[in-house]
Tab-separated table of C-alpha atoms and ligand atoms in Angstrom:
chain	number	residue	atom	x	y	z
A	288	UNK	CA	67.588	-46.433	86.315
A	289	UNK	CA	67.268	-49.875	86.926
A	290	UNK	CA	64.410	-52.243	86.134
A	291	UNK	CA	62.088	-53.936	89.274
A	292	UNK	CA	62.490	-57.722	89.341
A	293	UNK	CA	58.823	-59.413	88.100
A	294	UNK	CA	58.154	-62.213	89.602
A	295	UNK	CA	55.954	-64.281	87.482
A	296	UNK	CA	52.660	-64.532	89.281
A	297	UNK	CA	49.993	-67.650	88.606
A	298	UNK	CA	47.356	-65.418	87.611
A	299	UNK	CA	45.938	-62.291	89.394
A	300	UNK	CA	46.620	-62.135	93.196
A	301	UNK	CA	43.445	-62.486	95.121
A	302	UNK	CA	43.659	-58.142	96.223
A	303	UNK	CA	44.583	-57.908	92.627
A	304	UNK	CA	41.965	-56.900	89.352
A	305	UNK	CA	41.260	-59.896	86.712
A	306	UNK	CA	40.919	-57.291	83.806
A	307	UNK	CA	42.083	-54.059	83.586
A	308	UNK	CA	41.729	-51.387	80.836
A	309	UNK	CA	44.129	-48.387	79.984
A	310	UNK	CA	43.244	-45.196	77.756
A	311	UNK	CA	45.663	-41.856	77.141
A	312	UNK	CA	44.016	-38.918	77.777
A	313	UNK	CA	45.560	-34.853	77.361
A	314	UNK	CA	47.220	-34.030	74.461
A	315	UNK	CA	49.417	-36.663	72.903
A	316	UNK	CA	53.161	-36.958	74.203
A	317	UNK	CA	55.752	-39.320	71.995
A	318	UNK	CA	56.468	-42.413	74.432
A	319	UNK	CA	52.773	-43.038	75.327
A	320	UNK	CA	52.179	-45.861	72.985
A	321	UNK	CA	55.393	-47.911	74.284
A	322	UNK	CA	53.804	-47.102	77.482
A	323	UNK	CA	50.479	-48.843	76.189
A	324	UNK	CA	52.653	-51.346	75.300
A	325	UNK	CA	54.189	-52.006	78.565
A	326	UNK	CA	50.316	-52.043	79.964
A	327	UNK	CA	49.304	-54.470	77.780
A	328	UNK	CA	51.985	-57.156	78.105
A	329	UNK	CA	52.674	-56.398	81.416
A	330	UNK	CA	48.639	-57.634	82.523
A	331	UNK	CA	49.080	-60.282	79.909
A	332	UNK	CA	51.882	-62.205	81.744
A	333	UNK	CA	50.272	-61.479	84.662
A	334	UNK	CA	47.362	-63.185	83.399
A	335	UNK	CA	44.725	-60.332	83.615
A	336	UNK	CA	42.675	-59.737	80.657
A	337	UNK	CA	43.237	-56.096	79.173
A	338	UNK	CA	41.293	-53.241	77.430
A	339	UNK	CA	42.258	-50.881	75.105
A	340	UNK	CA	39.651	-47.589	75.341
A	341	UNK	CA	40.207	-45.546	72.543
A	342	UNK	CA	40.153	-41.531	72.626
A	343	UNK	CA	40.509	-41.030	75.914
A	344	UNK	CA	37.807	-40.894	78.768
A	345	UNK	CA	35.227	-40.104	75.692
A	346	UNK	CA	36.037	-43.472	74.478
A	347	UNK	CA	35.049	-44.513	77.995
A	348	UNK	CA	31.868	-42.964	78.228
A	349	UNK	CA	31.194	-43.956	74.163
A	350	UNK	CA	32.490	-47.607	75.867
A	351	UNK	CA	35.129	-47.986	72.437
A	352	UNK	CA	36.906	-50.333	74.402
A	353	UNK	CA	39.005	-53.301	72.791
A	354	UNK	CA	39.946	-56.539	74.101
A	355	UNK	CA	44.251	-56.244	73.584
A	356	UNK	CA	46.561	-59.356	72.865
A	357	UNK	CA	49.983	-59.644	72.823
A	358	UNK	CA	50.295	-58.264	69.242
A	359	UNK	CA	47.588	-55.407	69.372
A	360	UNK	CA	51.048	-53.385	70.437
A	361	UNK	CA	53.436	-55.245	67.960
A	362	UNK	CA	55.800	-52.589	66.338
A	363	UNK	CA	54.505	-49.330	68.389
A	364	UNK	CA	57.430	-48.777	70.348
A	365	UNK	CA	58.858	-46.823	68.048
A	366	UNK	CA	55.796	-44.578	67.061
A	367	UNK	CA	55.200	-40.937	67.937
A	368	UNK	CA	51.213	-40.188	69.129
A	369	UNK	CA	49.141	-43.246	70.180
A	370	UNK	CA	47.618	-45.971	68.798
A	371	UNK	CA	45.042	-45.480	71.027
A	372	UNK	CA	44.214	-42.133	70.389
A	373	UNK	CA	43.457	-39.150	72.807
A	374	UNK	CA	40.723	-36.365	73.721
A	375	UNK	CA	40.712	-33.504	75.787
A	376	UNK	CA	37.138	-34.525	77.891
A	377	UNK	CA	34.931	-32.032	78.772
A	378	UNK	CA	32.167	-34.215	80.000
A	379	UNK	CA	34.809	-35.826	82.272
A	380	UNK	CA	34.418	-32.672	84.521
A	381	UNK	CA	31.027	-33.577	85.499
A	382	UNK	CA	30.086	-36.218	88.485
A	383	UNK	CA	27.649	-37.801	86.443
A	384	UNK	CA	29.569	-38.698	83.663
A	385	UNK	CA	32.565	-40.040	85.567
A	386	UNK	CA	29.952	-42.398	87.537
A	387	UNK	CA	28.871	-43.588	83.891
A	388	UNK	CA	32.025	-44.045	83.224
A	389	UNK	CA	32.676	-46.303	86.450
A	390	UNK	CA	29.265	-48.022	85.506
A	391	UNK	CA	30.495	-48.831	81.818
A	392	UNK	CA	33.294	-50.080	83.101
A	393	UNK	CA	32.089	-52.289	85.556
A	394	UNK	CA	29.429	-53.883	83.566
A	395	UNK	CA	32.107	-55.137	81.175
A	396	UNK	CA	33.739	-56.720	84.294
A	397	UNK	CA	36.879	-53.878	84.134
A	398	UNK	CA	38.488	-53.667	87.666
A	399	UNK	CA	40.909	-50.852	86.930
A	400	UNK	CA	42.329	-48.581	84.592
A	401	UNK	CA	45.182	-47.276	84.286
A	402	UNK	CA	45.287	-43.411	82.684
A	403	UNK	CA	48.157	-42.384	80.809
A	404	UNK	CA	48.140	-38.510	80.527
A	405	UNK	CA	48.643	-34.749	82.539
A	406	UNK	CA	47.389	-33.040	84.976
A	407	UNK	CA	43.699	-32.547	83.862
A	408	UNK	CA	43.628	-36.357	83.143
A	409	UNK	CA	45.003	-37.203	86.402
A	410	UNK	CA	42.004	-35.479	88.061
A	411	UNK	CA	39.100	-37.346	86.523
A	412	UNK	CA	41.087	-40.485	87.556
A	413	UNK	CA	41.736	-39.572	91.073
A	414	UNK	CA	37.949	-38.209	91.388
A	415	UNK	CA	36.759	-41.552	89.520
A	416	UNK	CA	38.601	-43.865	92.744
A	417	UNK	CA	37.425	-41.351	95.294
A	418	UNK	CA	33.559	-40.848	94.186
A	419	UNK	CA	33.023	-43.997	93.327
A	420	UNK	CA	36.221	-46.914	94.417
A	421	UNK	CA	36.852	-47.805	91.258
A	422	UNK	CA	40.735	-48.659	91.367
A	423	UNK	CA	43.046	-45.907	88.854
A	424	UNK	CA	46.863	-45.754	88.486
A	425	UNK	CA	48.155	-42.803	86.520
A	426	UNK	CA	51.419	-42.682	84.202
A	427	UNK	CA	52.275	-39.414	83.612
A	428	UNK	CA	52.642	-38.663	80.190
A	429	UNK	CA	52.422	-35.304	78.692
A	430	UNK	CA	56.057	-33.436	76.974
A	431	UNK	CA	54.953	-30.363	79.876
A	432	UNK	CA	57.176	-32.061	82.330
A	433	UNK	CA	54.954	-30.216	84.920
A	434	UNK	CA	53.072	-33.179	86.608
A	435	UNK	CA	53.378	-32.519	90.578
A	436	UNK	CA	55.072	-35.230	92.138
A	437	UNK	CA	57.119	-37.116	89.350
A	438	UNK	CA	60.617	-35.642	87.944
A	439	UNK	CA	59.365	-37.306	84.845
A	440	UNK	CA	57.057	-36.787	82.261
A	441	UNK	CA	56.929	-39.587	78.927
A	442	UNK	CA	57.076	-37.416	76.062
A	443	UNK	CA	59.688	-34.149	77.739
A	444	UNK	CA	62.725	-35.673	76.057
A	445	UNK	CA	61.382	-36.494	72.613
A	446	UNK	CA	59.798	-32.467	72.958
A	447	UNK	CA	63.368	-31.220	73.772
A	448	UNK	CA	65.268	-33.050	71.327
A	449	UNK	CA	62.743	-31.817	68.494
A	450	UNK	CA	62.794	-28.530	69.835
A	451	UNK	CA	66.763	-28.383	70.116
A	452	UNK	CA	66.964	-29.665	66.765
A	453	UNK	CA	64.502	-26.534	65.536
A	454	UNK	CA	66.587	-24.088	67.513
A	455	UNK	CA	69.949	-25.751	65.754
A	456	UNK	CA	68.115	-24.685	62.432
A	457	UNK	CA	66.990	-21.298	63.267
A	458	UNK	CA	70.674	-20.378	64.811
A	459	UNK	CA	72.240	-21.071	61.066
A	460	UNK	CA	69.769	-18.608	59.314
A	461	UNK	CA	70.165	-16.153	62.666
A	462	UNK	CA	73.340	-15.911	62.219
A	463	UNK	CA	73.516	-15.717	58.463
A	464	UNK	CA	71.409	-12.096	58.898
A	465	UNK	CA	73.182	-11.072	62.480
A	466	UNK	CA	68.889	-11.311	63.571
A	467	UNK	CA	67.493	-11.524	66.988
A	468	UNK	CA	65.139	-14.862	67.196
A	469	UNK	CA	62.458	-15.302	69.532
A	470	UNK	CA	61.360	-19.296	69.562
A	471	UNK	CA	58.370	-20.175	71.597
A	472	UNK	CA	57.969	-23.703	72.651
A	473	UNK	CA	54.972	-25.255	74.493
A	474	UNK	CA	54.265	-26.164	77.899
A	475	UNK	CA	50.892	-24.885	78.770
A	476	UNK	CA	51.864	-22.749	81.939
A	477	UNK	CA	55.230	-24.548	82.594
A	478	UNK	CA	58.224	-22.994	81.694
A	479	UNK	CA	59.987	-27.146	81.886
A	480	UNK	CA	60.763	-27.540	78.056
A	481	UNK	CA	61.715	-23.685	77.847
A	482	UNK	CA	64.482	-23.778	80.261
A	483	UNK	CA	65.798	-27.540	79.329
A	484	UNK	CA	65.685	-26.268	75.652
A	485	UNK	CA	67.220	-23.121	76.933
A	486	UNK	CA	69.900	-24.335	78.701
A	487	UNK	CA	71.060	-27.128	76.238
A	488	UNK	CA	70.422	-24.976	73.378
A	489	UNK	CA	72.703	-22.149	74.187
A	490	UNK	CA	70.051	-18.995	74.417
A	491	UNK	CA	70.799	-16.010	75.179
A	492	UNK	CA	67.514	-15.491	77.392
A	493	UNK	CA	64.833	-17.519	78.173
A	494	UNK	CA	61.481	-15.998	78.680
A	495	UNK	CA	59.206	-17.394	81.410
A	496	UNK	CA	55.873	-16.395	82.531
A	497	UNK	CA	55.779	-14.626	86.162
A	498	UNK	CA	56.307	-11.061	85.435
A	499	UNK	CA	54.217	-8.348	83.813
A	500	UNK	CA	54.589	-8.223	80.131
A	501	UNK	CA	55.833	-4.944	80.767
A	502	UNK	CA	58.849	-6.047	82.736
A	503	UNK	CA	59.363	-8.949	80.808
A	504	UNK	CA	59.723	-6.514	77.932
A	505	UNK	CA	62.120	-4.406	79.287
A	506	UNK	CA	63.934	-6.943	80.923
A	507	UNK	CA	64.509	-8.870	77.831
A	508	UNK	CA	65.388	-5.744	75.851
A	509	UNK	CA	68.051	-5.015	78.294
A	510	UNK	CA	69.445	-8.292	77.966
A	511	UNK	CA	69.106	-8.019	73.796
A	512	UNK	CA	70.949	-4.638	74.038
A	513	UNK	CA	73.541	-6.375	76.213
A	514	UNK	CA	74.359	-8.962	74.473
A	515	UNK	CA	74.822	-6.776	71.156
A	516	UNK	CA	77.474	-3.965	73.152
A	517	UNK	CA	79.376	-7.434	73.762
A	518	UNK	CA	79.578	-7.919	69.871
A	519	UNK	CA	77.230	-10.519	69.606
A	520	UNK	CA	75.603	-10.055	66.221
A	521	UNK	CA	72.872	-12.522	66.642
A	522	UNK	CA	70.758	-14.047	69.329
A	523	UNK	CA	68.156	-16.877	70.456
A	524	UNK	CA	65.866	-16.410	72.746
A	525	UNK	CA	63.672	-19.178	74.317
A	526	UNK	CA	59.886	-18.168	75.113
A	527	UNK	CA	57.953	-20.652	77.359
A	528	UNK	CA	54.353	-20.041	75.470
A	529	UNK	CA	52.791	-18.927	78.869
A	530	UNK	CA	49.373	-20.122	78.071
A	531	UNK	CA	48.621	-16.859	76.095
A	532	UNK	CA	47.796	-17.310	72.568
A	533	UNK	CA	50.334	-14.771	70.472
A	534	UNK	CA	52.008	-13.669	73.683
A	535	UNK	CA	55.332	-14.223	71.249
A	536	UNK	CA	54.433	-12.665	68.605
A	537	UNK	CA	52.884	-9.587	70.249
A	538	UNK	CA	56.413	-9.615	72.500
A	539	UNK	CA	58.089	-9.159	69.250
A	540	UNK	CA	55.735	-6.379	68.426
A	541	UNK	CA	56.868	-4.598	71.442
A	542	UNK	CA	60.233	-4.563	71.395
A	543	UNK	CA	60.196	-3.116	67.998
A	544	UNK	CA	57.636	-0.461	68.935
A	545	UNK	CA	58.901	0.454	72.371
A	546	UNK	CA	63.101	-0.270	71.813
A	547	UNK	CA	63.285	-0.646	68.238
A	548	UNK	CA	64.890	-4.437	67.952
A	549	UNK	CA	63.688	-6.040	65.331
A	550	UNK	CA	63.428	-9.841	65.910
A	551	UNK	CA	61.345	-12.659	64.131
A	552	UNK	CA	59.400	-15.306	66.086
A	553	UNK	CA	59.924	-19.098	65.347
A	554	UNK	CA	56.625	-20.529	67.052
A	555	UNK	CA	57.788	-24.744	67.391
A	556	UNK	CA	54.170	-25.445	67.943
A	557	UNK	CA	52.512	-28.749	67.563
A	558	UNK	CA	55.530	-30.074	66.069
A	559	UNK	CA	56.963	-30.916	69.445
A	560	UNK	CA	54.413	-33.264	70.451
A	561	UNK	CA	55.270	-35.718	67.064
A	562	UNK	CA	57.711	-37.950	66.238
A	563	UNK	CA	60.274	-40.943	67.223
A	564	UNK	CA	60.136	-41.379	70.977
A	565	UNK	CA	63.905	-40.815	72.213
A	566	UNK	CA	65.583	-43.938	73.961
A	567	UNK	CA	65.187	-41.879	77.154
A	568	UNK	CA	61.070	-41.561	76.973
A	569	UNK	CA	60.431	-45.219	75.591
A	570	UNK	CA	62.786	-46.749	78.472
A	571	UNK	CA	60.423	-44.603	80.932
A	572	UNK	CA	57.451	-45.447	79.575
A	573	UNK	CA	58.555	-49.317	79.814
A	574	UNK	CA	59.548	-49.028	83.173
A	575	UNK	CA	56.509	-47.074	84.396
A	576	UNK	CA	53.689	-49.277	82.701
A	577	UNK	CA	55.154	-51.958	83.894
A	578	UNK	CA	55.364	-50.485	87.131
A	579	UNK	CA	51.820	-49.722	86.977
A	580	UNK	CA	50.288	-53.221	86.497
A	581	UNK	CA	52.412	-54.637	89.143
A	582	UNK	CA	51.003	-52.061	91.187
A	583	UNK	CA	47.656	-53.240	90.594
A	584	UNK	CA	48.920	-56.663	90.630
A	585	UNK	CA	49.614	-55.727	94.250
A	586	UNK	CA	46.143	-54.720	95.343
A	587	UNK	CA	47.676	-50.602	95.128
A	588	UNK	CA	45.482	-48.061	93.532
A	589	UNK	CA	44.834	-44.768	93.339
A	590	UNK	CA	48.565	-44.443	92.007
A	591	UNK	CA	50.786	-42.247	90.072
A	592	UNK	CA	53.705	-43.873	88.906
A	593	UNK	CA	56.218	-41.063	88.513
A	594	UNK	CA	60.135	-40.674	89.185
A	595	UNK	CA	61.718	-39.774	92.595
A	596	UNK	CA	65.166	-39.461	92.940
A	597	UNK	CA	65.794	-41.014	89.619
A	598	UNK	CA	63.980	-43.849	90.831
A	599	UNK	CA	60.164	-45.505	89.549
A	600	UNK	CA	58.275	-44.300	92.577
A	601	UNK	CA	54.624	-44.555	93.617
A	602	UNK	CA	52.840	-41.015	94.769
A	603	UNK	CA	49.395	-40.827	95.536
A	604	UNK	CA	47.008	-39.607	93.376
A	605	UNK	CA	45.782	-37.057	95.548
A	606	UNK	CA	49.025	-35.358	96.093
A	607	UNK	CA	49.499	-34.518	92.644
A	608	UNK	CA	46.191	-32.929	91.325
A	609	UNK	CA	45.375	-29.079	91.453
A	610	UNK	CA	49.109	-28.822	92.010
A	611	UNK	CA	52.125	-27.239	89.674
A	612	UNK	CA	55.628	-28.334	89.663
A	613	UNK	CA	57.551	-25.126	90.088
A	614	UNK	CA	60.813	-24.031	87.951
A	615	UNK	CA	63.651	-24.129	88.435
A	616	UNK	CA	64.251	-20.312	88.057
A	617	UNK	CA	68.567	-21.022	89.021
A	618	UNK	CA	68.441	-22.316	85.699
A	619	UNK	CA	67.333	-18.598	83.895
A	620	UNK	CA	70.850	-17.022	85.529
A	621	UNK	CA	72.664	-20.216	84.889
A	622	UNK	CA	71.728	-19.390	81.040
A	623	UNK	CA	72.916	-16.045	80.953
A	624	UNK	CA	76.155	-16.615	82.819
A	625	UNK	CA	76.463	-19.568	80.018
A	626	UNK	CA	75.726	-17.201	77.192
A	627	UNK	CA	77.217	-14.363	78.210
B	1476	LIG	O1	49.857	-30.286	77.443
B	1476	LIG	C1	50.547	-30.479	76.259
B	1476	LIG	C2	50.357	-29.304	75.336
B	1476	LIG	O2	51.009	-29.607	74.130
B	1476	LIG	C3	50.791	-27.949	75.879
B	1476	LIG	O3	52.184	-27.777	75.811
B	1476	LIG	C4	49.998	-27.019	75.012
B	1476	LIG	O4	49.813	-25.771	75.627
B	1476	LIG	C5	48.692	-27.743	74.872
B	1476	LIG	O5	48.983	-29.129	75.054
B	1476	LIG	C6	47.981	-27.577	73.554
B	1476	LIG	O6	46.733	-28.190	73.687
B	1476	LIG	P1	45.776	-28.636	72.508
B	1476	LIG	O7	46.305	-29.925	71.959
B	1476	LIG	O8	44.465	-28.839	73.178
B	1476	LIG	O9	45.788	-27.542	71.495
């Protein structure tokens, strides 16, 4: 993907903000903070002043903002989390609080913010610019993959990699007892890092959410008894964590109760939210913060800055909240036909 020309502007463009702030909100995705850093010295050669607001839209209502320079993001790029920390916002939901937050925002002189986060995050922005025209571009960041509207997500590749890498680990010791392994990795109620990890990771099933546990159990041990009549003594199956707390572990429960297979349950957890942003996630994060100040630059709002095509593309806000990105379910037969 190539980079946008910048053309260096003589200070903010009349349509433009003079001082913007940016905050990640959601659960953490490796890749945010080189995205901070793209924000920050991205509105700094533009000649906008810039705010940091830590921990998310709290921070915004608790008004933790700090003024950013050119080396508040020195030597980030390379740094799982974010150095500006994040919070799941429950007063966010409310009216009132996101008019606070528009008032707090305002009185420091702030003209726009850009949110770095999901879904759920995208939503207070969007409602913040419609209830009360205060300018928001999103960047979505979140290692779900499942924003509506972008191809892209900061923080899927790092996810897959670390989950690949997991499922690399677990084969050795599943094949060293012929054992069945069921590995759940995250995504909310998006089966995205399931069937990438699936897929590149050789499974023998991946497990999605759509079907009745009921079907997904037989299904699965049909594909488990398969897969042992043609002699293979071990298997990996990928479990998308369906938003159901134990749904893996009670899976494994029920094959051994209702068809007697035995398997053990990896669950990747947390673990594939940390770590070294891959070359794939900082270069998108670069390329969309920096997309996102120009767009501000520009007099644009209301924004997310997502990929189309392979390409940095602008949707609006409004066409990507309350909406899920749906599956690629081809992928699911393309894995069996690959493991058969
Ligand atoms: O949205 C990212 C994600 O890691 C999901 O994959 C997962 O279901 C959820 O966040 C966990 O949320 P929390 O950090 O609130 O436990």
């Amino acid at each position: 993907m190539k980079a946008k020309k910048t053309a260096r502007k003589r200070g903010p463009l009349r349509s433009g903000p003079r001082s913007i702030a940016v905050l990640c909100s959601g659960g953490d995705a490796p890749g945010m903070n080189a995205a901070v850093r793209a924000v920050v010295r991205c509105a700094i050669f533009h000649g906008l002043d810039v705010y940091g607001v830590y921990k998310g839209y709290t921070g915004l209502l608790e008004g933790t903002f700090e003024k950013m320079n050119l080396r508040s993001v020195a030597n980030i790029i390379q740094r799982g989390g974010t150095i500006l920390k994040t919070d799941r916002c429950q007063a966010f939901f409310q009216k009132s609080a996101r008019a606070e937050a528009v008032h707090i925002l305002r009185r420091k002189k702030i003209d726009a913010l850009v949110v770095i986060g999901g879904e759920g995050s995208y939503t207070g922005a969007h409602l913040m610019q419609k209830e009360n025209g205060f300018k928001v571009v999103g960047i979505p960041g979140t290692i779900d993959n499942d924003v509506y509207g972008s191809e892209y997500t900061i923080g899927f590749d790092t996810a897959v990699n670390t989950a690949l890498d997991a499922i690399d680990k677990i084969r050795d010791t599943a094949s060293a007892h012929d054992r069945v392994f069921l590995v759940e990795v995250m995504g909310r109620t998006s089966a995205e890092i399931a069937m990438r990890v699936g897929v590149s990771g050789g499974a023998e099933t991946i497990v999605v959410p759509g079907k009745t546990n009921a079907a997904i159990i037989d299904d699965l041990a049909r594909s488990l008894k398969k897969s042992a009549a043609a002699g293979k003594l071990s298997s990996i199956v990928v479990v998308a964590e369906s938003g159901h707390p134990e749904f893996t572990t009670q899976l494994a429960l029920d094959l051994r109760a209702k068809h007697g297979i035995d398997p053990r349950v990896a669950i990747l957890g947390y673990l594939q939210r940390g770590g070294t942003p891959t070359a794939q996630d900082r270069y998108m994060a670069s390329l969309m913060g920096a997309h996102a100040v120009d767009a501000l630059v520009n007099g644009k709002s209301n924004l997310s800055i997502g990929v189309v095509n392979g390409a940095i593309a602008e949707i609006p806000l409004r066409k990507t909240v309350g909406r899920h990105k749906k599956a690629d379910h081809a992928l699911l037969k393309l894995a069996a036909i690959l493991a058969s």
